[in-house]
Amino acid sequence: MQIKRESLTDRLKQLLIEAEQLGMMGSWELIHATGELLWSAGTHRVFGTSPTRTPDYDLFLCCVHPEDRQRVDQAYQDAVRTGQPYDMRHRVLCADGTEKVIQARSTTSYDDDGAPVRSLGIVQDITKLATIEAELARLAYHDPLTGLPNRQAVVRELARQCGDGPIDHSAAVSDDGLALFNLDLDGFQAINDSFGNAVGDQLLLAIATHLRDQLPPEAMVVRLESDEFLVLMPVALQQLSAACDSLKNLIATCPLDKAGIPFIPPVSIGVSHYPTHGDDPLVLLQSANTALMEAKRARQGRCIYSTTISQRIHQRVSLESDLQQAIKRDDFHLVFQAQVDRDGALLGAEVLLRWRNSLGHLVPPSVFIPLAEQSGLIHSITDWVLDQACRQCERWRQDGLPVPRLAINLSAAQFGVAESNFDRHLLSILQRHGLEPEAFELEITETALLKQLDVCCAQAQSLAAAGFRLALDDFGTGYGSLVSLRMFPARTIKIDGSFVQRMHGNLVDLSIVRRTIQLIHDLGMMALAEGVETKQQQQALLSLGCDAFQGYLFHRPMTADAFANHWLLSSP
């Protein structure tokens, strides 16, 4: 029986040895009273030491990687002193230079007086696991195209640098601080569309490499998404504008040594600052992005965040929400401003849109029309205006009143779109009301025309062929050329009111108006002056040969009923 027990004990010992080999681990025991340290064969394998060598605590520390040694020693001593389990991941450096990562755990028993008696522990080689974890972390915190840190990485870094404690916002005026520069390449999508995604990727890679190589070591360059980068670096609040200029110049000088990269697009930058704009990483990132969006909206190239920007964006979002509901709530209404000939007889009327929002306030068209264009709501709004204008024409006709030609303003967002079938869409609205296109004049501003001259002129040709009369609005404000006048099939050119207002006592503006009217007549078109407010202005324009007039001198914009009473009932 004794032989069997010894055989079983030997088998269990061998089983433990094989288990340690399979688990790439070892066990150890330390007797604190004598300092005797016992390592299993597996522990010697993990540490890369000879099994014939007698281990001690100094040998253990020598095996630990020099950069981890102090941390490991402190952690073990703290565990023994406090009675807490020791659980530590660290590196070891073997005699042959091999570096491993191990997981070490131990517990300590104590006598009645609380003195440590015996520590028992295990070590396990987890190098392969650590390598896999490091690769997963690299994938999780780095951009696969550029190799730069990603959004998750910068959030983690901001949390590390900003800390969790309260901050003193008055410290923002000192030289200490951390700036977040949110960079976006303007027009990058056009490069992808024109030259292909591969060229776009090469451009992103070139910019990423250039930023990483040229910025100081303490700067963190991050790719957030697509063509959006972020630079995180120490910058004083007073130096943010100068730093923006430096970054813009740095990107502009990125070398194009990769084949197929056509040019470096301009960059827009939004900036936030720690601690000026808070200490929460997500808030700081959002603030930088908010500033970026404002820089792009205002086309000013750069913008430093302020609470005013957030308030303005909140107001704009609220206004857009109201605008989306305006048609459903019937918040819009039309007014009509007369256009008269040289004798003061009615030629037609410009249809103007007015909006009274949910608070009962009149919102200026200069505010809500650009918003409607940006949001895409301009399409449904223009349809509503044309439909309501057609309905008003029907009502006047049913009342036996003469129906004036109505001038409708068109947005560049609709007019300058190639292959949009815009002419057929407008005709379909008129057909529902039994009206002909000759009853309407469509106005487009000179500035909108010049943005996409060829496309706009092609659209205009289709509309003119369909029977619509066309007018070029705000002439003189867009620095147009004779080419635009020659290509655009307008019947009427509207001279901008700013020139009319400055004619009196200003020989330059008077000369501009005189020559403009002469040019319009030479091209066989009608000259209509906007913003005529005084008899003196009208007389001057009459002497220059102006054909038609519009402005407060003849009446302010009026409701349909008031317009009919003043102009249509008195018509012969």
Short mmCIF file of N, CA, C and O in Angstrom, two decimals, residues 2 21 73 101 130 159 185 214-215 223 241 243 257 347 358 367 370 383 394 429 437 440 453 463 472 486 492 514 543:
data_model
loop_
_atom_site.label_atom_id
_atom_site.label_comp_id
_atom_site.label_asym_id
_atom_site.label_seq_id
_atom_site.Cartn_x
_atom_site.Cartn_y
_atom_site.Cartn_z
N GLN A 2 1.98 1.23 0.74
CA GLN A 2 2.88 2.38 0.79
C GLN A 2 3.44 2.67 -0.59
O GLN A 2 3.56 3.83 -0.99
N GLN A 21 3.94 23.25 -17.52
CA GLN A 21 4.48 23.39 -18.86
C GLN A 21 3.39 23.79 -19.85
O GLN A 21 3.57 24.69 -20.67
N ASP A 73 8.34 45.98 -7.30
CA ASP A 73 8.80 45.86 -5.92
C ASP A 73 7.85 46.58 -4.96
O ASP A 73 7.46 46.04 -3.90
N VAL A 101 6.09 39.04 -21.15
CA VAL A 101 5.09 39.67 -20.29
C VAL A 101 4.50 38.57 -19.41
O VAL A 101 4.10 37.51 -19.92
N ALA A 130 -0.61 39.14 -24.41
CA ALA A 130 -0.33 40.57 -24.36
C ALA A 130 -0.11 41.14 -25.76
O ALA A 130 -0.52 42.27 -26.06
N ALA A 159 -8.63 62.71 -21.35
CA ALA A 159 -8.99 62.34 -19.98
C ALA A 159 -7.74 62.27 -19.10
O ALA A 159 -7.76 62.66 -17.93
N LEU A 185 -10.55 69.32 -44.56
CA LEU A 185 -10.13 69.70 -45.90
C LEU A 185 -11.34 70.12 -46.71
O LEU A 185 -12.26 69.31 -46.94
N GLN A 214 6.31 67.31 -38.96
CA GLN A 214 6.66 68.72 -38.81
C GLN A 214 6.24 69.33 -37.47
O GLN A 214 6.84 70.31 -37.04
N LEU A 215 5.23 68.76 -36.82
CA LEU A 215 4.79 69.31 -35.55
C LEU A 215 5.72 68.86 -34.42
O LEU A 215 6.38 67.82 -34.53
N ARG A 223 -6.48 61.34 -36.65
CA ARG A 223 -7.45 61.34 -37.74
C ARG A 223 -8.81 60.96 -37.15
O ARG A 223 -9.00 59.85 -36.66
N SER A 241 -4.86 82.00 -32.45
CA SER A 241 -4.99 82.49 -33.83
C SER A 241 -3.69 82.28 -34.60
O SER A 241 -3.71 81.82 -35.76
N ALA A 243 -1.44 80.06 -34.00
CA ALA A 243 -1.27 78.62 -34.20
C ALA A 243 -2.13 78.13 -35.36
O ALA A 243 -1.71 77.25 -36.14
N ASP A 257 4.62 64.55 -53.29
CA ASP A 257 5.57 63.63 -53.92
C ASP A 257 4.92 62.31 -54.30
O ASP A 257 5.57 61.42 -54.83
N LEU A 347 -47.00 97.73 -64.27
CA LEU A 347 -46.47 96.72 -65.18
C LEU A 347 -46.63 95.32 -64.63
O LEU A 347 -46.88 94.36 -65.37
N SER A 358 -43.44 80.84 -34.90
CA SER A 358 -44.36 80.33 -33.87
C SER A 358 -44.50 81.28 -32.69
O SER A 358 -45.47 81.19 -31.93
N VAL A 367 -32.68 86.28 -43.25
CA VAL A 367 -32.32 85.27 -42.26
C VAL A 367 -32.82 83.89 -42.68
O VAL A 367 -32.06 82.92 -42.67
N PRO A 370 -31.49 82.08 -46.61
CA PRO A 370 -30.24 81.30 -46.61
C PRO A 370 -30.36 80.01 -45.82
O PRO A 370 -29.78 78.98 -46.21
N ASP A 383 -42.05 75.99 -54.18
CA ASP A 383 -43.28 75.38 -54.69
C ASP A 383 -44.49 76.01 -54.04
O ASP A 383 -45.51 76.28 -54.70
N GLU A 394 -55.87 83.23 -59.74
CA GLU A 394 -57.20 82.68 -59.97
C GLU A 394 -58.27 83.50 -59.25
O GLU A 394 -59.34 83.78 -59.82
N ILE A 429 -46.83 72.92 -62.06
CA ILE A 429 -47.56 73.68 -61.04
C ILE A 429 -48.53 74.65 -61.71
O ILE A 429 -49.70 74.77 -61.30
N PRO A 437 -47.16 80.23 -68.66
CA PRO A 437 -45.89 80.75 -68.13
C PRO A 437 -45.68 82.23 -68.44
O PRO A 437 -44.94 82.91 -67.73
N PHE A 440 -45.84 84.96 -65.74
CA PHE A 440 -44.84 85.05 -64.66
C PHE A 440 -43.48 85.48 -65.19
O PHE A 440 -43.10 85.18 -66.33
N LEU A 453 -22.32 79.72 -64.05
CA LEU A 453 -22.82 80.46 -65.21
C LEU A 453 -23.36 79.53 -66.29
O LEU A 453 -24.48 79.72 -66.79
N LEU A 463 -36.16 77.53 -69.61
CA LEU A 463 -37.32 78.25 -69.05
C LEU A 463 -37.86 79.27 -70.04
O LEU A 463 -39.08 79.44 -70.18
N LEU A 472 -32.87 89.45 -64.47
CA LEU A 472 -31.63 89.33 -63.70
C LEU A 472 -31.69 90.35 -62.57
O LEU A 472 -31.75 91.56 -62.81
N ARG A 486 -24.78 88.43 -72.03
CA ARG A 486 -24.99 87.89 -73.37
C ARG A 486 -25.56 86.48 -73.33
O ARG A 486 -26.40 86.10 -74.15
N THR A 492 -35.52 91.48 -68.61
CA THR A 492 -35.45 92.61 -67.70
C THR A 492 -34.16 92.52 -66.88
O THR A 492 -33.80 91.44 -66.41
N ARG A 514 -25.96 105.34 -65.25
CA ARG A 514 -26.17 105.82 -66.63
C ARG A 514 -25.65 104.80 -67.64
O ARG A 514 -26.35 104.43 -68.60
N SER A 543 -34.45 110.77 -66.43
CA SER A 543 -33.55 111.51 -67.31
C SER A 543 -32.48 110.61 -67.91
O SER A 543 -31.95 110.91 -68.98
#
